[in-house]
Short mmCIF file of C-alpha atoms in Angstrom, two decimals:
data_model
loop_
_atom_site.label_atom_id
_atom_site.label_comp_id
_atom_site.label_asym_id
_atom_site.label_seq_id
_atom_site.Cartn_x
_atom_site.Cartn_y
_atom_site.Cartn_z
CA MET A 1 -0.50 0.13 -0.06
CA ARG A 2 0.98 3.92 -0.20
CA ARG A 3 0.50 6.99 0.94
CA THR A 4 1.90 10.05 -1.44
CA THR A 5 3.07 13.42 -0.15
CA HIS A 6 3.18 15.60 -3.10
CA THR A 7 4.51 18.64 -3.71
CA GLY A 8 3.81 18.87 -6.95
CA THR A 9 1.78 22.09 -8.07
CA GLY A 10 2.45 23.00 -4.67
CA ALA A 11 5.22 24.65 -4.56
CA LEU A 12 4.53 27.00 -8.24
CA GLY A 13 4.09 29.91 -5.72
CA ILE A 14 7.48 30.11 -6.01
CA LEU A 15 9.07 29.14 -8.38
CA SER A 16 10.93 32.22 -10.58
CA ALA A 17 13.22 32.22 -7.77
CA CYS A 18 15.39 28.18 -7.37
CA LEU A 19 12.26 26.39 -4.85
CA ALA A 20 12.58 25.73 -1.62
CA THR A 21 14.51 22.74 0.47
CA ALA A 22 12.56 19.44 0.06
CA VAL A 23 10.29 19.03 3.30
CA PRO A 24 11.08 15.25 3.52
CA ALA A 25 8.32 13.03 3.36
CA ALA A 26 7.08 11.83 6.07
CA LEU A 27 4.42 8.99 7.91
CA ASP A 28 1.60 10.43 9.13
CA ALA A 29 0.43 10.91 12.92
CA GLN A 30 -1.38 8.19 12.60
CA THR A 31 1.97 5.60 11.57
CA ARG A 32 3.94 7.10 14.10
CA MET A 33 2.62 6.38 17.02
CA ALA A 34 1.79 3.06 15.09
CA SER A 35 6.02 2.98 14.28
CA ALA A 36 7.28 5.00 17.73
CA ASP A 37 9.76 1.19 18.46
CA ALA A 38 11.26 1.99 14.79
CA VAL A 39 14.26 0.50 14.04
CA ILE A 40 14.78 3.28 11.34
CA GLN A 41 17.59 1.58 8.73
CA PRO A 42 18.87 4.11 5.91
CA VAL A 43 19.69 2.26 2.24
CA SER A 44 22.26 4.35 -0.11
CA ALA A 45 21.44 5.83 -2.50
CA ARG A 46 24.29 3.86 -4.28
CA SER A 47 22.86 0.60 -4.05
CA LEU A 48 19.69 1.07 -5.80
CA SER A 49 19.44 3.23 -9.96
CA ILE A 50 18.78 6.26 -8.94
CA PRO A 51 17.78 7.77 -12.80
CA ARG A 52 19.66 11.08 -13.74
CA GLY A 53 18.09 14.38 -12.85
CA VAL A 54 17.29 12.58 -9.82
CA GLU A 55 18.13 12.75 -6.36
CA ALA A 56 17.44 9.80 -4.04
CA VAL A 57 16.43 10.33 -0.05
CA ILE A 58 15.54 6.31 1.29
CA THR A 59 14.84 5.29 3.44
CA VAL A 60 12.65 1.74 4.84
CA ASN A 61 11.94 2.10 8.32
CA HIS A 62 10.70 -1.56 10.38
CA LEU A 63 7.83 -1.91 12.74
CA LEU A 64 9.28 -4.09 15.45
CA LEU A 65 5.89 -7.33 16.13
CA VAL A 66 6.68 -9.84 18.65
CA GLY A 67 5.31 -12.75 18.68
CA GLY A 68 5.40 -17.00 19.74
CA SER A 69 3.63 -17.90 16.41
CA TYR A 70 2.74 -16.53 13.20
CA ARG A 71 -0.84 -15.70 14.42
CA GLU A 72 0.98 -13.90 17.79
CA VAL A 73 1.90 -11.09 14.82
CA HIS A 74 -0.52 -10.80 12.07
CA GLU A 75 -2.37 -10.38 15.34
CA ARG A 76 -0.43 -7.67 16.78
CA LEU A 77 0.21 -6.20 12.66
CA ARG A 78 -3.59 -5.50 13.04
CA VAL A 79 -3.60 -3.44 15.89
CA VAL A 80 -0.27 -1.05 15.62
CA GLY A 81 -0.31 -1.07 11.98
CA PRO A 82 0.10 1.16 9.22
CA ARG A 83 -3.79 2.03 7.98
CA ALA A 84 -3.73 2.76 4.15
CA ALA A 85 -4.88 6.33 2.81
CA GLY A 86 -8.86 5.68 3.31
CA GLY A 87 -8.05 3.77 6.19
CA GLU A 88 -7.93 0.11 5.75
CA LEU A 89 -5.49 -2.00 6.81
CA ALA A 90 -1.77 -1.96 5.60
CA ASN A 91 0.92 -4.21 6.43
CA GLY A 92 3.70 -2.11 4.66
CA VAL A 93 3.33 1.02 3.40
CA THR A 94 5.11 3.11 0.60
CA ASP A 95 5.38 7.21 1.64
CA TYR A 96 7.08 9.42 -1.12
CA ASP A 97 7.39 13.13 -2.07
CA LEU A 98 8.37 14.29 -5.49
CA VAL A 99 10.40 18.09 -5.67
CA PRO A 100 10.91 19.33 -9.35
CA ARG A 101 13.40 22.29 -8.89
CA LEU A 102 13.76 24.80 -11.17
CA THR A 103 14.85 29.15 -12.59
CA PRO A 104 13.17 29.43 -15.57
CA VAL A 105 15.43 32.99 -17.33
CA SER A 106 14.19 34.71 -20.61
CA ASP A 107 16.93 35.48 -22.80
CA GLY A 108 14.66 38.13 -24.17
CA THR A 109 12.96 35.91 -26.66
CA ARG A 110 12.19 33.09 -24.89
CA CYS A 111 11.76 32.08 -21.42
CA ARG A 112 13.28 28.62 -20.94
CA PRO A 113 14.02 26.22 -17.48
CA ARG A 114 17.20 26.16 -15.58
CA GLY A 115 19.66 24.35 -13.50
CA VAL A 116 15.94 21.35 -13.41
CA ARG A 117 16.19 18.74 -10.97
CA VAL A 118 13.19 16.50 -9.50
CA ASP A 119 14.16 16.01 -5.90
CA VAL A 120 12.40 12.57 -4.72
CA THR A 121 12.02 10.54 -0.91
CA VAL A 122 10.47 7.43 -0.25
CA GLN A 123 9.37 6.39 2.84
CA ILE A 124 9.03 2.57 3.85
CA LEU A 125 8.01 0.55 6.21
CA LEU A 126 7.63 -2.94 6.92
CA PRO A 127 6.58 -4.79 9.02
CA GLU A 128 9.75 -6.96 11.11
CA TRP A 129 8.84 -9.80 14.02
CA VAL A 130 12.21 -9.91 16.38
CA ASP A 131 11.97 -12.68 17.74
CA HIS A 132 10.97 -15.39 14.79
CA GLU A 133 14.47 -17.56 14.60
CA GLN A 134 12.08 -18.88 17.94
CA ALA A 135 9.14 -20.33 16.20
CA PRO A 136 9.17 -23.52 14.34
CA PHE A 137 9.78 -23.29 11.30
CA ARG A 138 7.01 -24.23 9.20
CA GLU A 139 5.36 -20.14 11.30
CA ARG A 140 9.54 -18.88 10.06
CA ARG A 141 9.18 -19.79 6.02
CA ARG A 142 5.21 -17.95 6.06
CA TRP A 143 6.31 -15.56 7.30
CA THR A 144 9.44 -15.09 5.37
CA ALA A 145 7.25 -15.82 2.42
CA PHE A 146 4.85 -13.02 3.15
CA LEU A 147 7.34 -10.59 4.12
CA ASP A 148 9.20 -11.29 0.96
CA ARG A 149 6.37 -10.01 -0.91
CA LEU A 150 5.76 -7.66 0.78
CA THR A 151 9.01 -6.19 0.03
CA ARG A 152 8.81 -6.91 -3.63
CA HIS A 153 5.78 -4.89 -3.13
CA GLU A 154 6.75 -2.15 -1.18
CA ASN A 155 10.26 -1.54 -3.41
CA ALA A 156 7.96 -2.08 -5.96
CA HIS A 157 5.72 0.84 -5.28
CA ARG A 158 9.34 2.75 -4.78
CA ASP A 159 10.73 2.38 -8.32
CA VAL A 160 7.31 3.42 -10.53
CA THR A 161 8.67 6.42 -8.16
CA LEU A 162 11.69 7.12 -9.35
CA ARG A 163 10.63 6.63 -12.64
CA ALA A 164 8.29 9.01 -12.61
CA ALA A 165 10.73 11.61 -11.70
CA GLU A 166 13.20 10.44 -13.93
CA ALA A 167 10.59 11.15 -17.04
CA LEU A 168 9.43 14.11 -15.33
CA ASP A 169 12.87 16.08 -15.06
CA GLY A 170 13.40 15.59 -18.49
CA ALA A 171 9.73 17.04 -19.52
CA LEU A 172 9.98 20.19 -17.02
CA ARG A 173 13.82 20.72 -19.48
CA SER A 174 11.84 20.19 -22.73
CA LEU A 175 9.81 23.46 -21.82
CA GLU A 176 10.84 26.29 -23.40
CA ALA A 177 7.73 29.26 -24.15
CA SER A 178 7.71 32.99 -25.21
CA SER A 179 6.94 34.89 -21.74
CA CYS A 180 8.42 33.66 -18.07
CA GLY A 181 4.49 33.89 -17.08
CA ARG A 182 3.63 30.59 -19.40
CA LEU A 183 6.96 29.11 -18.91
CA ILE A 184 5.15 28.47 -14.67
CA ARG A 185 1.58 27.78 -16.91
CA ARG A 186 2.98 24.86 -18.87
CA ILE A 187 5.27 23.94 -15.91
CA ASP A 188 1.54 23.85 -14.03
CA GLY A 189 -0.37 20.74 -16.27
CA THR A 190 3.31 19.16 -16.68
CA ILE A 191 3.47 18.60 -12.95
CA ARG A 192 -0.08 18.60 -13.03
CA ALA A 193 0.14 15.39 -14.99
CA ALA A 194 2.66 13.81 -13.73
CA GLN A 195 0.97 13.40 -10.50
CA ASP A 196 -1.96 12.09 -12.49
CA GLU A 197 -0.32 9.35 -14.12
CA LEU A 198 1.67 8.77 -10.57
CA ASP A 199 -1.48 8.05 -9.46
CA ARG A 200 -2.80 5.43 -11.90
CA ALA A 201 1.02 3.20 -11.62
CA HIS A 202 0.23 2.66 -7.93
CA ALA A 203 -3.29 3.01 -8.19
CA ALA A 204 -2.26 -0.60 -11.05
CA LEU A 205 0.61 -1.74 -8.38
CA ASP A 206 -2.09 -1.93 -5.54
CA ALA A 207 -5.13 -3.07 -8.04
CA ALA A 208 -2.90 -5.89 -8.88
CA ASP A 209 -1.02 -7.43 -5.90
CA ARG A 210 -3.13 -5.96 -2.68
CA MET A 211 -1.44 -6.49 0.72
CA LEU A 212 -4.47 -5.49 3.01
CA SER A 213 -3.36 -8.91 5.59
CA PRO A 214 -0.83 -11.50 6.44
CA ARG A 215 -2.12 -15.35 3.99
#
């Protein structure tokens, strides 16, 4: 599952200057309470394929769960785990923030964006059964299979977001207009279209692989 924190079109009011410093994507209040004991483990951007023109900060938060069996951990996850945007139970969640940065510059006849860059912050929240090694082999195998599938699912949300950032970077670089006012309007439309496309991509992932409860 995912939640989105997007500043795309909201940042357009200050495009005449360099855009403000990115605000990292954050888990909402309910998830912060649920994950108060989480261990935050940063993932090096160098270990991922980060597109050109994209600056990415990616972290993985682990929600620590204790239980003597798969069922006990499942029940605990239902109590303290994150909720999706609509309020339904989610075993994992991916928050993202895309912040385009650029400065419109006119040469007297045409206005073009300069210093184009898209900053991306991704936070993934996954459950961790901290004492699973003490459980029977069959229980551990169930948990490992579930967590592997969930991790692949959340990583897919991450990758979709990075690809969207790369596409947005390219689209912004290609823009120009007869005035900087017109350019800003074109930038606004480009960011809105990119956000809509990204929303559809995330929704398609969730529809294809719904991870609302452990199997």
